[in-house]
Amino acid sequence: MLTPLYALFLTTLLALCGPANAQKAAPDASTVPVTVALSTHANDTVHLDMIGSGSARHSVVIFPAVAGEVAEVAFRTGQTVRAGQVLLRLVDRQQRLAADLAAAQVDAANALADRYEATRGSGAVPESVLDEARAVLRGAKIELAQAQVAVADRVVYAPFSGIVGLSDIERGDRVTTDSALTTLDDRRVLLIDFDLPEPYLARVALGHTISAVNPAYPARSFAGKVSEIDSRIDPLSRNVHVRAVVNNTADLLRPGMSFTVRLTMQGKTFVSVPELALQWGREGSFVWAVREGKSVQVAVRPVRRAAGRVLLDGALTNGETVVVEGVLRLREGRSVRVVGNTNGSSETP
């Protein structure tokens, strides 16, 4: 049985020691437990993939200038031809006869004009007759030129150097000016057309490097450069038409091929934080930073989201501690207690 004096001693001891131990064991209710992460530097580099379509630098469908019967087909499918090389001839007997007749008329008119000119000083031939002879000569020369053009039109030439495509034309066929004889492509350089979304227009300029991949060569990338940018943006798609040039001297690529075009656009360096750290309030977006153990609201502007993180522009610096969990209880200047770190460490006071 305890004596009254001993009981009083125990009561006093518990009163002095008990509250202190209880306060030490329980966390301070004024601190907020949070999970944090470190901000890092990140470059606003964008890799944009688009679908493009290839075409030859020069590409035409060959049509005859006049109708007629085919006398000779001077090419074969897949043949490389030079500029000015004969591709096809039409029967031209009548046209050549007409040219010969016109040449004879020129000779006769020229001889008559020369005779009149020789008697000009004697006055035997009136000046009006001489003028008429000169006019007849000019008309004969024009008719000869027209006849020679008609002969030339019976021959089809290659307008530029390139590779000839398929053709169904045979010797003896009758063709008209609407008959497609063949195609001709200069594919030493291939053009790739693609549509660029409007938000990226300011980041692309002439000479910008692109890479293109075709399904026929999935493991190979073809380098090229932007050569043309359209002057207008499509009001429906909000895209701008862009054209790039790709060297094709190896002749691996064909007009009409599809490509996955990749544009890499380098940007400024920003601070990057996990997406969960970005908050929104009445005055805009912000993050909670931990400075000297207290929460500080830092106004920021989100630039771009990528891979679970967001690039920010604002007063936040590289290497700062930001809150990613526990933000709902935070207020400006409130003490925080770090209970977790998404960078891989944790701290418990």
Short mmCIF file of C-alpha atoms in Angstrom, two decimals:
data_model
loop_
_atom_site.label_atom_id
_atom_site.label_comp_id
_atom_site.label_asym_id
_atom_site.label_seq_id
_atom_site.Cartn_x
_atom_site.Cartn_y
_atom_site.Cartn_z
CA MET A 1 0.00 0.00 0.00
CA LEU A 2 1.37 3.38 -1.11
CA THR A 3 1.94 6.02 1.49
CA PRO A 4 0.32 9.44 0.87
CA LEU A 5 3.75 11.04 0.44
CA TYR A 6 4.88 8.50 -2.21
CA ALA A 7 1.60 8.84 -4.13
CA LEU A 8 2.02 12.61 -4.22
CA PHE A 9 5.57 12.16 -5.62
CA LEU A 10 4.36 9.92 -8.45
CA THR A 11 1.55 12.29 -9.38
CA THR A 12 3.95 15.23 -9.59
CA LEU A 13 6.43 13.23 -11.70
CA LEU A 14 3.75 12.21 -14.22
CA ALA A 15 2.49 15.78 -14.46
CA LEU A 16 5.97 17.04 -15.31
CA CYS A 17 7.11 14.30 -17.69
CA GLY A 18 3.93 13.02 -19.35
CA PRO A 19 2.93 16.03 -21.54
CA ALA A 20 6.48 16.56 -22.74
CA ASN A 21 6.77 12.95 -23.88
CA ALA A 22 3.36 13.07 -25.55
CA GLN A 23 4.27 16.25 -27.45
CA LYS A 24 7.54 14.71 -28.58
CA ALA A 25 5.87 11.55 -29.82
CA ALA A 26 3.10 13.24 -31.83
CA PRO A 27 3.92 15.42 -34.92
CA ASP A 28 3.18 19.12 -34.87
CA ALA A 29 -0.37 19.59 -36.12
CA SER A 30 0.61 22.89 -37.81
CA THR A 31 2.95 21.17 -40.31
CA VAL A 32 1.64 19.63 -43.52
CA PRO A 33 2.99 16.26 -44.71
CA VAL A 34 3.91 16.45 -48.41
CA THR A 35 5.57 14.49 -51.16
CA VAL A 36 8.05 16.51 -53.17
CA ALA A 37 10.18 16.42 -56.31
CA LEU A 38 13.06 18.44 -57.66
CA SER A 39 12.66 20.75 -60.64
CA THR A 40 15.04 20.14 -63.52
CA HIS A 41 16.15 21.92 -66.66
CA ALA A 42 14.61 20.66 -69.90
CA ASN A 43 14.84 21.85 -73.49
CA ASP A 44 11.59 22.53 -75.31
CA THR A 45 12.50 20.18 -78.16
CA VAL A 46 9.56 18.95 -80.22
CA HIS A 47 9.67 15.87 -82.46
CA LEU A 48 6.75 16.15 -84.85
CA ASP A 49 5.77 13.25 -87.14
CA MET A 50 3.56 13.90 -90.19
CA ILE A 51 2.47 11.97 -93.26
CA GLY A 52 3.93 13.17 -96.55
CA SER A 53 3.65 12.28 -100.21
CA GLY A 54 6.52 12.22 -102.71
CA SER A 55 6.68 13.63 -106.22
CA ALA A 56 9.40 14.11 -108.82
CA ARG A 57 11.13 17.46 -109.12
CA HIS A 58 9.95 17.59 -112.75
CA SER A 59 7.07 15.39 -113.83
CA VAL A 60 4.88 15.56 -116.94
CA VAL A 61 2.46 13.52 -119.00
CA ILE A 62 3.50 13.59 -122.65
CA PHE A 63 0.83 14.46 -125.25
CA PRO A 64 1.27 14.96 -129.02
CA ALA A 65 0.87 18.47 -130.39
CA VAL A 66 -1.25 17.20 -133.31
CA ALA A 67 -3.34 14.18 -134.22
CA GLY A 68 -2.05 11.51 -136.58
CA GLU A 69 -0.80 7.99 -137.15
CA VAL A 70 2.19 6.76 -135.14
CA ALA A 71 5.17 6.04 -137.39
CA GLU A 72 7.75 5.25 -134.69
CA VAL A 73 7.88 4.78 -130.91
CA ALA A 74 11.45 5.70 -129.98
CA PHE A 75 11.43 4.87 -126.25
CA ARG A 76 10.81 1.99 -123.88
CA THR A 77 9.41 1.92 -120.37
CA GLY A 78 11.99 2.82 -117.73
CA GLN A 79 14.43 4.29 -120.22
CA THR A 80 16.49 7.29 -119.21
CA VAL A 81 16.26 9.97 -121.89
CA ARG A 82 17.94 13.32 -122.44
CA ALA A 83 16.29 16.68 -122.94
CA GLY A 84 15.40 17.05 -126.64
CA GLN A 85 15.59 13.33 -127.39
CA VAL A 86 12.97 12.01 -129.85
CA LEU A 87 10.26 9.96 -128.16
CA LEU A 88 7.75 9.44 -130.98
CA ARG A 89 7.20 10.27 -134.63
CA LEU A 90 3.93 10.62 -136.52
CA VAL A 91 3.44 9.99 -140.23
CA ASP A 92 4.37 13.30 -141.92
CA ARG A 93 4.23 12.69 -145.69
CA GLN A 94 1.59 15.34 -146.39
CA GLN A 95 3.27 17.87 -144.15
CA ARG A 96 6.63 17.42 -145.85
CA LEU A 97 5.00 17.82 -149.28
CA ALA A 98 3.34 21.01 -148.08
CA ALA A 99 6.70 22.26 -146.83
CA ASP A 100 8.35 21.49 -150.18
CA LEU A 101 5.56 23.33 -152.01
CA ALA A 102 5.92 26.34 -149.72
CA ALA A 103 9.67 26.37 -150.31
CA ALA A 104 9.10 26.38 -154.08
CA GLN A 105 6.69 29.28 -153.74
CA VAL A 106 9.27 31.20 -151.76
CA ASP A 107 11.86 30.62 -154.48
CA ALA A 108 9.45 31.84 -157.18
CA ALA A 109 8.40 34.90 -155.21
CA ASN A 110 11.99 35.71 -154.41
CA ALA A 111 13.04 35.46 -158.06
CA LEU A 112 10.19 37.73 -159.17
CA ALA A 113 11.01 40.29 -156.52
CA ASP A 114 14.68 40.25 -157.58
CA ARG A 115 13.76 40.91 -161.24
CA TYR A 116 11.55 43.80 -160.30
CA GLU A 117 14.25 45.16 -158.03
CA ALA A 118 16.78 45.04 -160.90
CA THR A 119 14.59 47.30 -163.08
CA ARG A 120 13.78 49.72 -160.31
CA GLY A 121 16.07 52.46 -161.60
CA SER A 122 14.76 52.34 -165.17
CA GLY A 123 11.16 52.97 -164.18
CA ALA A 124 9.94 50.00 -166.22
CA VAL A 125 8.16 48.54 -163.20
CA PRO A 126 5.96 50.80 -161.10
CA GLU A 127 6.83 51.08 -157.42
CA SER A 128 3.44 49.64 -156.49
CA VAL A 129 4.16 46.45 -158.44
CA LEU A 130 7.51 46.11 -156.68
CA ASP A 131 5.81 46.54 -153.29
CA GLU A 132 3.29 43.86 -154.20
CA ALA A 133 6.09 41.45 -155.17
CA ARG A 134 7.77 42.05 -151.84
CA ALA A 135 4.50 41.37 -150.00
CA VAL A 136 4.02 38.12 -151.93
CA LEU A 137 7.55 37.06 -150.93
CA ARG A 138 6.87 37.78 -147.26
CA GLY A 139 3.63 35.78 -147.42
CA ALA A 140 5.40 32.85 -149.08
CA LYS A 141 8.05 32.83 -146.34
CA ILE A 142 5.33 32.78 -143.66
CA GLU A 143 3.60 29.86 -145.36
CA LEU A 144 6.93 28.01 -145.50
CA ALA A 145 7.48 28.60 -141.78
CA GLN A 146 3.99 27.29 -141.03
CA ALA A 147 4.63 24.19 -143.13
CA GLN A 148 7.92 23.58 -141.32
CA VAL A 149 6.16 23.89 -137.93
CA ALA A 150 3.58 21.33 -139.09
CA VAL A 151 6.43 18.93 -139.91
CA ALA A 152 8.12 19.57 -136.55
CA ASP A 153 4.85 18.98 -134.69
CA ARG A 154 4.83 15.41 -136.02
CA VAL A 155 7.78 14.63 -133.75
CA VAL A 156 7.49 14.41 -129.94
CA TYR A 157 10.61 15.33 -127.95
CA ALA A 158 11.53 14.90 -124.28
CA PRO A 159 11.12 18.33 -122.61
CA PHE A 160 13.78 17.50 -119.99
CA SER A 161 16.04 14.66 -118.94
CA GLY A 162 14.32 11.94 -116.98
CA ILE A 163 12.89 8.43 -116.89
CA VAL A 164 10.06 7.36 -119.19
CA GLY A 165 7.04 5.60 -117.72
CA LEU A 166 4.59 3.04 -119.05
CA SER A 167 2.99 3.42 -122.47
CA ASP A 168 0.33 1.56 -124.48
CA ILE A 169 1.13 3.33 -127.75
CA GLU A 170 2.23 1.16 -130.67
CA ARG A 171 3.33 1.87 -134.21
CA GLY A 172 0.24 2.30 -136.40
CA ASP A 173 -1.96 3.64 -133.60
CA ARG A 174 -3.93 6.79 -134.27
CA VAL A 175 -3.52 9.40 -131.57
CA THR A 176 -5.09 12.76 -130.86
CA THR A 177 -3.99 15.72 -128.81
CA ASP A 178 -5.81 14.12 -125.86
CA SER A 179 -3.87 10.84 -126.11
CA ALA A 180 -1.43 10.38 -123.20
CA LEU A 181 1.70 8.89 -124.77
CA THR A 182 3.71 8.28 -121.58
CA THR A 183 5.02 9.99 -118.45
CA LEU A 184 8.42 11.53 -117.85
CA ASP A 185 9.91 12.03 -114.38
CA ASP A 186 13.12 13.66 -113.27
CA ARG A 187 13.43 11.95 -109.91
CA ARG A 188 17.06 12.70 -109.09
CA VAL A 189 15.54 14.97 -106.46
CA LEU A 190 12.28 13.97 -104.79
CA LEU A 191 9.82 16.48 -103.39
CA ILE A 192 7.91 15.51 -100.24
CA ASP A 193 4.77 17.48 -99.41
CA PHE A 194 3.26 17.45 -95.93
CA ASP A 195 0.98 19.57 -93.73
CA LEU A 196 2.42 21.38 -90.72
CA PRO A 197 0.08 22.34 -87.83
CA GLU A 198 -0.30 26.08 -87.41
CA PRO A 199 1.18 26.29 -83.85
CA TYR A 200 4.59 25.16 -85.18
CA LEU A 201 4.79 27.52 -88.16
CA ALA A 202 7.02 30.05 -86.39
CA ARG A 203 9.54 27.32 -85.53
CA VAL A 204 10.11 26.10 -89.10
CA ALA A 205 12.00 28.00 -91.81
CA LEU A 206 13.46 27.33 -95.25
CA GLY A 207 16.42 25.00 -94.94
CA HIS A 208 15.04 23.25 -91.84
CA THR A 209 16.28 19.64 -91.76
CA ILE A 210 13.75 16.81 -92.00
CA SER A 211 14.02 13.03 -92.01
CA ALA A 212 11.70 10.82 -94.04
CA VAL A 213 10.97 7.10 -93.69
CA ASN A 214 9.21 5.03 -96.35
CA PRO A 215 7.54 1.63 -95.71
CA ALA A 216 9.69 0.07 -98.43
CA TYR A 217 12.82 0.95 -96.41
CA PRO A 218 11.62 0.93 -92.78
CA ALA A 219 15.14 0.77 -91.34
CA ARG A 220 16.45 3.67 -93.40
CA SER A 221 15.94 7.39 -92.96
CA PHE A 222 16.28 9.83 -95.86
CA ALA A 223 17.51 13.32 -94.97
CA GLY A 224 16.08 16.40 -96.62
CA LYS A 225 15.48 20.11 -96.21
CA VAL A 226 12.43 22.35 -96.29
CA SER A 227 12.44 24.12 -99.66
CA GLU A 228 9.01 25.79 -99.79
CA ILE A 229 6.36 26.95 -97.30
CA ASP A 230 2.93 27.92 -98.56
CA SER A 231 1.83 31.53 -98.17
CA ARG A 232 -1.55 30.56 -96.71
CA ILE A 233 -2.93 28.44 -93.88
CA ASP A 234 -5.90 26.21 -94.60
CA PRO A 235 -8.81 27.76 -92.63
CA LEU A 236 -10.43 24.34 -92.13
CA SER A 237 -7.51 22.14 -91.10
CA ARG A 238 -5.38 24.98 -89.66
CA ASN A 239 -2.36 23.46 -91.39
CA VAL A 240 0.18 25.02 -93.71
CA HIS A 241 1.48 23.13 -96.74
CA VAL A 242 5.24 22.51 -96.62
CA ARG A 243 7.54 21.00 -99.25
CA ALA A 244 10.92 19.40 -98.63
CA VAL A 245 13.58 18.17 -101.06
CA VAL A 246 15.37 14.83 -100.68
CA ASN A 247 18.37 13.73 -102.72
CA ASN A 248 17.48 10.62 -104.74
CA THR A 249 20.55 10.08 -106.92
CA ALA A 250 20.55 6.45 -105.77
CA ASP A 251 17.08 6.18 -107.38
CA LEU A 252 15.58 4.26 -104.46
CA LEU A 253 12.50 6.45 -104.13
CA ARG A 254 9.59 6.85 -106.52
CA PRO A 255 7.06 9.62 -107.09
CA GLY A 256 3.83 8.88 -105.24
CA MET A 257 5.50 7.14 -102.30
CA SER A 258 4.21 7.84 -98.80
CA PHE A 259 6.55 9.00 -96.06
CA THR A 260 6.58 9.56 -92.34
CA VAL A 261 8.21 12.97 -92.10
CA ARG A 262 9.87 13.93 -88.81
CA LEU A 263 10.64 17.52 -87.90
CA THR A 264 12.82 18.17 -84.87
CA MET A 265 12.33 21.68 -83.54
CA GLN A 266 14.77 22.96 -80.93
CA GLY A 267 13.39 25.38 -78.37
CA LYS A 268 14.34 27.33 -75.26
CA THR A 269 15.37 25.79 -71.96
CA PHE A 270 12.70 25.76 -69.26
CA VAL A 271 12.18 24.32 -65.79
CA SER A 272 10.46 20.93 -65.78
CA VAL A 273 8.34 19.51 -62.92
CA PRO A 274 5.93 16.57 -62.57
CA GLU A 275 2.45 17.35 -63.87
CA LEU A 276 0.96 16.85 -60.39
CA ALA A 277 2.92 19.86 -59.14
CA LEU A 278 1.09 22.28 -61.44
CA GLN A 279 -1.91 23.91 -59.75
CA TRP A 280 -4.52 26.45 -60.83
CA GLY A 281 -6.03 29.33 -58.90
CA ARG A 282 -7.99 32.50 -59.48
CA GLU A 283 -4.91 34.32 -60.71
CA GLY A 284 -3.66 31.53 -62.95
CA SER A 285 -1.27 28.61 -62.69
CA PHE A 286 1.31 28.11 -59.94
CA VAL A 287 3.37 25.52 -58.07
CA TRP A 288 4.10 25.13 -54.38
CA ALA A 289 7.84 25.38 -53.72
CA VAL A 290 9.45 24.43 -50.42
CA ARG A 291 11.86 27.13 -49.29
CA GLU A 292 13.44 27.00 -45.83
CA GLY A 293 10.88 24.42 -44.76
CA LYS A 294 7.87 26.53 -45.69
CA SER A 295 5.46 26.51 -48.62
CA VAL A 296 5.82 29.32 -51.16
CA GLN A 297 3.39 29.85 -54.02
CA VAL A 298 5.30 30.52 -57.27
CA ALA A 299 3.41 31.79 -60.32
CA VAL A 300 4.33 29.94 -63.53
CA ARG A 301 3.16 29.58 -67.11
CA PRO A 302 2.89 26.07 -68.55
CA VAL A 303 4.71 25.78 -71.87
CA ARG A 304 4.22 22.16 -72.88
CA ARG A 305 3.43 18.77 -71.35
CA ALA A 306 5.47 15.70 -72.21
CA ALA A 307 5.96 12.26 -70.63
CA GLY A 308 4.25 13.07 -67.34
CA ARG A 309 6.09 16.35 -66.83
CA VAL A 310 5.35 19.94 -67.73
CA LEU A 311 7.71 22.68 -68.87
CA LEU A 312 7.22 25.92 -66.97
CA ASP A 313 8.14 29.54 -67.54
CA GLY A 314 8.29 31.68 -64.41
CA ALA A 315 10.18 32.42 -61.22
CA LEU A 316 10.89 28.77 -60.43
CA THR A 317 14.56 27.81 -60.79
CA ASN A 318 16.38 24.60 -61.52
CA GLY A 319 16.86 22.25 -58.55
CA GLU A 320 14.05 23.67 -56.40
CA THR A 321 11.85 21.42 -54.29
CA VAL A 322 8.21 21.43 -55.38
CA VAL A 323 5.20 19.74 -53.80
CA VAL A 324 3.47 17.03 -55.83
CA GLU A 325 1.20 15.52 -53.15
CA GLY A 326 -0.47 17.22 -50.19
CA VAL A 327 -1.12 20.50 -51.97
CA LEU A 328 -4.75 20.84 -50.83
CA ARG A 329 -3.76 21.73 -47.25
CA LEU A 330 -1.03 24.17 -48.18
CA ARG A 331 -1.17 27.88 -47.59
CA GLU A 332 1.45 30.57 -48.15
CA GLY A 333 4.22 30.29 -45.55
CA ARG A 334 2.94 27.11 -43.92
CA SER A 335 5.48 24.68 -42.50
CA VAL A 336 5.79 21.41 -44.39
CA ARG A 337 7.09 17.98 -43.49
CA VAL A 338 8.51 15.90 -46.32
CA VAL A 339 7.26 12.33 -46.14
CA GLY A 340 8.18 11.26 -49.65
CA ASN A 341 10.32 12.23 -52.60
CA THR A 342 9.48 11.16 -56.14
CA ASN A 343 13.17 11.38 -57.01
CA GLY A 344 13.67 8.19 -55.03
CA SER A 345 14.32 9.22 -51.39
CA SER A 346 12.08 9.93 -48.41
CA GLU A 347 12.45 11.84 -45.19
CA THR A 348 10.67 11.33 -41.92
CA PRO A 349 11.44 13.74 -39.06
#
